[in-house]
CSV table of N, CA and C in Angstrom, one decimal:
chain,number,residue,atom,x,y,z
A,20,MET,N,-22.2,-27.5,-45.1
A,20,MET,CA,-21.3,-26.6,-45.9
A,20,MET,C,-20.0,-27.3,-46.0
A,21,CYS,N,-19.4,-27.2,-47.1
A,21,CYS,CA,-18.1,-27.8,-47.3
A,21,CYS,C,-17.0,-27.2,-46.5
A,22,ARG,N,-16.1,-28.1,-45.9
A,22,ARG,CA,-15.0,-27.6,-45.1
A,22,ARG,C,-13.7,-28.1,-45.7
A,23,PHE,N,-12.7,-27.3,-45.5
A,23,PHE,CA,-11.3,-27.6,-46.1
A,23,PHE,C,-10.3,-27.4,-45.0
A,24,VAL,N,-9.2,-28.1,-45.2
A,24,VAL,CA,-8.0,-27.9,-44.3
A,24,VAL,C,-7.1,-26.8,-44.9
A,25,TYR,N,-6.6,-25.9,-44.1
A,25,TYR,CA,-5.7,-24.9,-44.5
A,25,TYR,C,-4.5,-24.9,-43.6
A,26,LYS,N,-3.4,-24.4,-44.1
A,26,LYS,CA,-2.1,-24.3,-43.3
A,26,LYS,C,-1.7,-22.9,-43.2
A,27,GLU,N,-1.3,-22.5,-42.0
A,27,GLU,CA,-0.7,-21.2,-41.7
A,27,GLU,C,0.6,-21.5,-40.9
A,28,GLY,N,1.7,-21.1,-41.4
A,28,GLY,CA,2.9,-21.4,-40.7
A,28,GLY,C,3.1,-22.9,-40.6
A,29,ASN,N,3.3,-23.5,-39.4
A,29,ASN,CA,3.4,-24.9,-39.3
A,29,ASN,C,2.2,-25.6,-38.7
A,30,GLU,N,1.1,-24.9,-38.7
A,30,GLU,CA,-0.1,-25.5,-38.1
A,30,GLU,C,-1.3,-25.5,-39.1
A,31,TYR,N,-2.3,-26.4,-38.8
A,31,TYR,CA,-3.4,-26.5,-39.7
A,31,TYR,C,-4.7,-26.1,-39.0
A,32,GLY,N,-5.7,-25.7,-39.8
A,32,GLY,CA,-7.0,-25.3,-39.3
A,32,GLY,C,-8.1,-25.7,-40.3
A,33,ILE,N,-9.3,-25.4,-40.0
A,33,ILE,CA,-10.5,-25.7,-40.8
A,33,ILE,C,-11.1,-24.4,-41.3
A,34,SER,N,-11.5,-24.4,-42.6
A,34,SER,CA,-12.1,-23.3,-43.2
A,34,SER,C,-13.2,-23.7,-44.2
A,35,THR,N,-14.0,-22.7,-44.5
A,35,THR,CA,-14.9,-22.8,-45.7
A,35,THR,C,-14.3,-22.1,-46.8
A,36,ILE,N,-14.9,-22.0,-47.9
A,36,ILE,CA,-14.4,-21.3,-49.1
A,36,ILE,C,-14.2,-19.8,-48.7
A,37,TRP,N,-15.1,-19.3,-47.9
A,37,TRP,CA,-15.1,-17.9,-47.6
A,37,TRP,C,-14.4,-17.4,-46.4
A,38,LYS,N,-14.3,-18.3,-45.4
A,38,LYS,CA,-13.7,-17.8,-44.1
A,38,LYS,C,-13.1,-19.0,-43.3
A,39,LYS,N,-12.3,-18.6,-42.3
A,39,LYS,CA,-11.7,-19.6,-41.4
A,39,LYS,C,-12.8,-20.0,-40.4
A,40,VAL,N,-12.9,-21.3,-40.1
A,40,VAL,CA,-13.8,-21.8,-39.1
A,40,VAL,C,-13.0,-21.9,-37.8
A,41,THR,N,-11.8,-22.3,-37.9
A,41,THR,CA,-10.9,-22.3,-36.7
A,41,THR,C,-9.6,-21.6,-37.0
A,42,GLU,N,-8.9,-21.2,-36.0
A,42,GLU,CA,-7.5,-20.7,-36.2
A,42,GLU,C,-6.7,-22.0,-36.3
A,43,PRO,N,-5.5,-21.9,-36.8
A,43,PRO,CA,-4.6,-23.1,-36.8
A,43,PRO,C,-4.4,-23.6,-35.4
A,44,PHE,N,-4.6,-24.9,-35.2
A,44,PHE,CA,-4.5,-25.4,-33.9
A,44,PHE,C,-3.7,-26.8,-33.7
A,45,CYS,N,-3.3,-27.3,-34.8
A,45,CYS,CA,-2.7,-28.7,-34.7
A,45,CYS,C,-1.6,-28.9,-35.7
A,46,ASP,N,-0.8,-30.0,-35.5
A,46,ASP,CA,0.3,-30.3,-36.4
A,46,ASP,C,-0.1,-31.0,-37.7
A,47,SER,N,-1.2,-31.7,-37.6
A,47,SER,CA,-1.7,-32.4,-38.8
A,47,SER,C,-3.3,-32.5,-38.6
A,48,LEU,N,-4.0,-32.5,-39.8
A,48,LEU,CA,-5.4,-32.5,-39.7
A,48,LEU,C,-6.0,-33.2,-40.9
A,49,VAL,N,-6.9,-34.2,-40.7
A,49,VAL,CA,-7.5,-35.0,-41.7
A,49,VAL,C,-9.0,-34.9,-41.6
A,50,LEU,N,-9.7,-34.4,-42.5
A,50,LEU,CA,-11.2,-34.4,-42.5
A,50,LEU,C,-11.7,-35.8,-42.8
A,51,MET,N,-12.7,-36.3,-42.1
A,51,MET,CA,-13.3,-37.6,-42.3
A,51,MET,C,-14.8,-37.5,-42.3
A,52,GLU,N,-15.4,-38.4,-43.0
A,52,GLU,CA,-16.9,-38.4,-43.1
A,52,GLU,C,-17.3,-39.9,-42.8
A,53,ASP,N,-18.4,-40.0,-42.2
A,53,ASP,CA,-19.0,-41.4,-42.0
A,53,ASP,C,-19.7,-41.8,-43.3
A,54,TYR,N,-18.9,-42.3,-44.2
A,54,TYR,CA,-19.5,-42.7,-45.5
A,54,TYR,C,-20.5,-43.8,-45.4
A,55,ASP,N,-20.4,-44.6,-44.4
A,55,ASP,CA,-21.4,-45.7,-44.2
A,55,ASP,C,-22.8,-45.2,-43.9
A,56,ASN,N,-22.8,-44.0,-43.2
A,56,ASN,CA,-24.1,-43.4,-42.8
A,56,ASN,C,-24.4,-42.1,-43.5
A,57,ILE,N,-23.8,-41.9,-44.7
A,57,ILE,CA,-23.9,-40.6,-45.3
A,57,ILE,C,-25.4,-40.2,-45.6
A,58,HIS,N,-26.3,-41.1,-45.8
A,58,HIS,CA,-27.7,-40.8,-46.0
A,58,HIS,C,-28.4,-40.4,-44.7
A,59,LYS,N,-27.8,-40.7,-43.6
A,59,LYS,CA,-28.5,-40.4,-42.3
A,59,LYS,C,-28.0,-39.1,-41.7
A,60,SER,N,-26.8,-38.7,-42.0
A,60,SER,CA,-26.2,-37.5,-41.4
A,60,SER,C,-25.2,-36.8,-42.3
A,61,SER,N,-25.1,-35.5,-42.2
A,61,SER,CA,-24.1,-34.8,-42.9
A,61,SER,C,-23.0,-34.4,-42.0
A,62,ALA,N,-22.9,-35.1,-40.9
A,62,ALA,CA,-21.9,-34.7,-39.9
A,62,ALA,C,-20.5,-35.1,-40.4
A,63,PHE,N,-19.6,-34.2,-40.3
A,63,PHE,CA,-18.2,-34.5,-40.6
A,63,PHE,C,-17.3,-34.4,-39.4
A,64,PHE,N,-16.3,-35.1,-39.4
A,64,PHE,CA,-15.3,-35.1,-38.3
A,64,PHE,C,-13.9,-34.9,-38.8
A,65,ALA,N,-13.0,-34.6,-37.9
A,65,ALA,CA,-11.6,-34.4,-38.3
A,65,ALA,C,-10.8,-35.1,-37.3
A,66,LYS,N,-9.8,-35.8,-37.7
A,66,LYS,CA,-8.8,-36.3,-36.7
A,66,LYS,C,-7.6,-35.3,-36.8
A,67,TYR,N,-7.1,-35.0,-35.7
A,67,TYR,CA,-6.0,-34.0,-35.7
A,67,TYR,C,-4.8,-34.5,-34.8
A,68,LYS,N,-3.7,-34.0,-35.1
A,68,LYS,CA,-2.5,-34.4,-34.3
A,68,LYS,C,-1.8,-33.2,-33.7
A,69,LYS,N,-1.6,-33.3,-32.4
A,69,LYS,CA,-0.9,-32.2,-31.7
A,69,LYS,C,0.1,-32.9,-30.7
A,70,ASN,N,1.3,-32.4,-30.8
A,70,ASN,CA,2.4,-32.9,-30.0
A,70,ASN,C,2.6,-34.4,-30.1
A,71,GLY,N,2.4,-35.0,-31.3
A,71,GLY,CA,2.6,-36.4,-31.5
A,71,GLY,C,1.5,-37.3,-31.2
A,72,LYS,N,0.3,-36.8,-30.7
A,72,LYS,CA,-0.8,-37.6,-30.3
A,72,LYS,C,-2.0,-37.2,-31.2
A,73,TRP,N,-3.0,-38.1,-31.4
A,73,TRP,CA,-4.1,-37.9,-32.3
A,73,TRP,C,-5.4,-37.7,-31.4
A,74,GLY,N,-6.3,-36.9,-31.9
A,74,GLY,CA,-7.6,-36.7,-31.3
A,74,GLY,C,-8.7,-36.5,-32.4
A,75,VAL,N,-9.9,-36.2,-32.0
A,75,VAL,CA,-11.0,-36.0,-32.9
A,75,VAL,C,-11.7,-34.7,-32.6
A,76,CYS,N,-12.1,-34.0,-33.6
A,76,CYS,CA,-12.9,-32.8,-33.4
A,76,CYS,C,-14.0,-32.8,-34.5
A,77,ASN,N,-15.0,-31.9,-34.3
A,77,ASN,CA,-16.0,-31.8,-35.4
A,77,ASN,C,-15.4,-30.7,-36.3
A,78,VAL,N,-16.1,-30.5,-37.4
A,78,VAL,CA,-15.6,-29.6,-38.4
A,78,VAL,C,-15.8,-28.1,-38.0
A,79,ASP,N,-16.4,-27.8,-36.9
A,79,ASP,CA,-16.4,-26.5,-36.3
A,79,ASP,C,-15.3,-26.3,-35.3
A,80,GLY,N,-14.4,-27.3,-35.1
A,80,GLY,CA,-13.3,-27.2,-34.3
A,80,GLY,C,-13.5,-27.6,-32.8
A,81,SER,N,-14.7,-28.0,-32.4
A,81,SER,CA,-15.0,-28.4,-31.1
A,81,SER,C,-14.3,-29.8,-30.8
A,82,ILE,N,-13.6,-29.9,-29.8
A,82,ILE,CA,-12.8,-31.1,-29.4
A,82,ILE,C,-13.8,-32.2,-29.0
A,83,ILE,N,-13.8,-33.3,-29.6
A,83,ILE,CA,-14.6,-34.5,-29.2
A,83,ILE,C,-13.7,-35.5,-28.4
A,84,LEU,N,-12.6,-35.8,-28.9
A,84,LEU,CA,-11.6,-36.6,-28.2
A,84,LEU,C,-10.3,-35.8,-28.1
A,85,PRO,N,-9.7,-35.6,-26.9
A,85,PRO,CA,-8.5,-34.9,-26.8
A,85,PRO,C,-7.3,-35.6,-27.5
A,86,PRO,N,-6.3,-34.9,-27.9
A,86,PRO,CA,-5.1,-35.6,-28.5
A,86,PRO,C,-4.3,-36.4,-27.5
A,87,GLN,N,-4.7,-37.7,-27.3
A,87,GLN,CA,-4.0,-38.5,-26.4
A,87,GLN,C,-3.8,-40.0,-26.9
A,88,TYR,N,-4.1,-40.2,-28.2
A,88,TYR,CA,-4.0,-41.5,-28.8
A,88,TYR,C,-2.9,-41.6,-29.8
A,89,LYS,N,-2.3,-42.8,-29.9
A,89,LYS,CA,-1.3,-43.1,-30.8
A,89,LYS,C,-1.8,-43.0,-32.3
A,90,GLU,N,-3.1,-43.4,-32.5
A,90,GLU,CA,-3.7,-43.3,-33.8
A,90,GLU,C,-5.2,-43.3,-33.7
A,91,VAL,N,-5.8,-42.6,-34.6
A,91,VAL,CA,-7.3,-42.6,-34.7
A,91,VAL,C,-7.6,-43.0,-36.2
A,92,ASP,N,-8.4,-44.0,-36.4
A,92,ASP,CA,-8.6,-44.5,-37.8
A,92,ASP,C,-10.0,-44.9,-38.0
A,93,ASN,N,-10.4,-44.8,-39.3
A,93,ASN,CA,-11.6,-45.4,-39.8
A,93,ASN,C,-12.9,-45.2,-39.0
A,94,PHE,N,-13.7,-44.2,-39.4
A,94,PHE,CA,-15.0,-44.0,-38.8
A,94,PHE,C,-16.0,-44.8,-39.6
A,95,HIS,N,-16.6,-45.8,-39.1
A,95,HIS,CA,-17.5,-46.7,-39.7
A,95,HIS,C,-18.6,-47.1,-38.8
A,96,TYR,N,-19.9,-46.9,-39.2
A,96,TYR,CA,-21.0,-47.4,-38.4
A,96,TYR,C,-21.0,-46.9,-37.0
A,97,GLY,N,-20.6,-45.6,-36.8
A,97,GLY,CA,-20.6,-45.0,-35.5
A,97,GLY,C,-19.4,-45.4,-34.6
A,98,PHE,N,-18.3,-45.9,-35.2
A,98,PHE,CA,-17.1,-46.3,-34.4
A,98,PHE,C,-15.9,-45.6,-35.0
A,99,TYR,N,-15.0,-45.2,-34.2
A,99,TYR,CA,-13.6,-44.9,-34.5
A,99,TYR,C,-12.8,-46.0,-34.0
A,100,HIS,N,-11.7,-46.3,-34.6
A,100,HIS,CA,-10.7,-47.2,-34.0
A,100,HIS,C,-9.6,-46.3,-33.4
A,101,VAL,N,-9.4,-46.4,-32.1
A,101,VAL,CA,-8.3,-45.7,-31.5
A,101,VAL,C,-7.3,-46.6,-30.9
A,102,PHE,N,-6.0,-46.2,-30.9
A,102,PHE,CA,-5.0,-47.0,-30.4
A,102,PHE,C,-4.2,-46.3,-29.3
A,103,ARG,N,-4.1,-46.8,-28.2
A,103,ARG,CA,-3.4,-46.2,-27.1
A,103,ARG,C,-2.0,-46.8,-27.0
A,104,GLU,N,-1.1,-46.0,-26.4
A,104,GLU,CA,0.3,-46.5,-26.3
A,104,GLU,C,0.4,-47.8,-25.4
A,105,SER,N,-0.5,-47.8,-24.4
A,105,SER,CA,-0.4,-49.0,-23.5
A,105,SER,C,-1.2,-50.2,-24.0
A,106,ALA,N,-2.0,-50.0,-25.0
A,106,ALA,CA,-2.8,-51.1,-25.5
A,106,ALA,C,-2.0,-51.9,-26.5
A,107,TYR,N,-2.3,-53.2,-26.7
A,107,TYR,CA,-1.6,-54.0,-27.6
A,107,TYR,C,-2.4,-54.2,-28.9
A,108,LYS,N,-3.6,-53.7,-29.0
A,108,LYS,CA,-4.4,-53.9,-30.2
A,108,LYS,C,-5.3,-52.7,-30.4
A,109,TYR,N,-5.9,-52.6,-31.6
A,109,TYR,CA,-6.9,-51.6,-31.8
A,109,TYR,C,-8.2,-52.1,-31.2
A,110,ARG,N,-9.0,-51.1,-30.6
A,110,ARG,CA,-10.3,-51.4,-30.1
A,110,ARG,C,-11.2,-50.4,-30.6
A,111,LYS,N,-12.5,-50.8,-30.8
A,111,LYS,CA,-13.5,-49.9,-31.3
A,111,LYS,C,-14.2,-49.2,-30.1
A,112,TYR,N,-14.4,-47.9,-30.2
A,112,TYR,CA,-15.0,-47.1,-29.2
A,112,TYR,C,-16.2,-46.4,-29.9
A,113,PRO,N,-17.4,-46.5,-29.3
A,113,PRO,CA,-18.6,-46.0,-30.0
A,113,PRO,C,-18.9,-44.6,-29.7
A,114,ILE,N,-19.6,-44.0,-30.7
A,114,ILE,CA,-20.3,-42.7,-30.4
A,114,ILE,C,-21.6,-43.1,-29.7
A,115,ILE,N,-21.8,-42.5,-28.5
A,115,ILE,CA,-22.9,-42.9,-27.7
A,115,ILE,C,-24.2,-42.3,-28.3
A,116,ARG,N,-24.2,-41.0,-28.5
A,116,ARG,CA,-25.4,-40.3,-29.0
A,116,ARG,C,-25.0,-38.9,-29.4
A,117,ASN,N,-25.6,-38.4,-30.4
A,117,ASN,CA,-25.4,-37.0,-30.9
A,117,ASN,C,-23.9,-36.6,-30.9
A,118,HIS,N,-23.1,-37.5,-31.5
A,118,HIS,CA,-21.7,-37.3,-31.6
A,118,HIS,C,-20.9,-37.1,-30.3
A,119,TYR,N,-21.5,-37.7,-29.2
A,119,TYR,CA,-20.8,-37.7,-27.9
A,119,TYR,C,-20.0,-39.0,-27.9
A,120,PHE,N,-18.7,-38.8,-27.6
A,120,PHE,CA,-17.8,-40.0,-27.6
A,120,PHE,C,-17.5,-40.4,-26.1
A,121,LYS,N,-17.5,-41.7,-25.8
A,121,LYS,CA,-17.1,-42.1,-24.5
A,121,LYS,C,-16.1,-43.3,-24.8
A,122,VAL,N,-14.9,-43.1,-24.4
A,122,VAL,CA,-13.9,-44.1,-24.6
A,122,VAL,C,-13.9,-45.0,-23.5
A,123,ARG,N,-14.1,-46.3,-23.8
A,123,ARG,CA,-14.1,-47.3,-22.7
A,123,ARG,C,-12.7,-47.6,-22.2
A,124,THR,N,-12.6,-47.9,-21.0
A,124,THR,CA,-11.3,-48.3,-20.4
A,124,THR,C,-11.3,-49.9,-20.4
A,125,ASN,N,-10.2,-50.4,-20.1
A,125,ASN,CA,-10.1,-51.9,-20.0
A,125,ASN,C,-10.9,-52.5,-18.9
A,126,THR,N,-11.3,-51.7,-17.9
A,126,THR,CA,-12.0,-52.2,-16.7
A,126,THR,C,-13.5,-52.2,-17.0
A,127,GLU,N,-14.0,-51.6,-18.1
A,127,GLU,CA,-15.4,-51.6,-18.4
A,127,GLU,C,-15.8,-52.8,-19.2
A,128,ASN,N,-17.0,-53.3,-19.0
A,128,ASN,CA,-17.5,-54.4,-19.8
A,128,ASN,C,-17.7,-54.0,-21.2
A,129,THR,N,-17.4,-54.9,-22.1
A,129,THR,CA,-17.7,-54.6,-23.6
A,129,THR,C,-18.8,-55.5,-24.0
A,130,PRO,N,-19.6,-55.0,-25.0
A,130,PRO,CA,-20.7,-55.8,-25.5
A,130,PRO,C,-20.3,-57.0,-26.2
């Protein structure tokens, strides 16, 4: 079902044509779709900003990544690019399975 961003006061939320899916919960909200895998899944995600930090939620409003990143960008082939304040470059962090995200730390091995 199609989802839209709406604004109430100074905050944004997610809705369908007929009703609100979430109450307003963030300072900025951008709906995103995995266009590279559109034939495999109709899953939509949203990046949202709260208190100056970005996070990721699904279109039902469930938090996937809390708002703790300087930027969240480009969902492609199961990856978001996230940028942390302490990092010096963008790194790819994968969706492990069923839209479960695990953000690797610098101490973990990368493939």
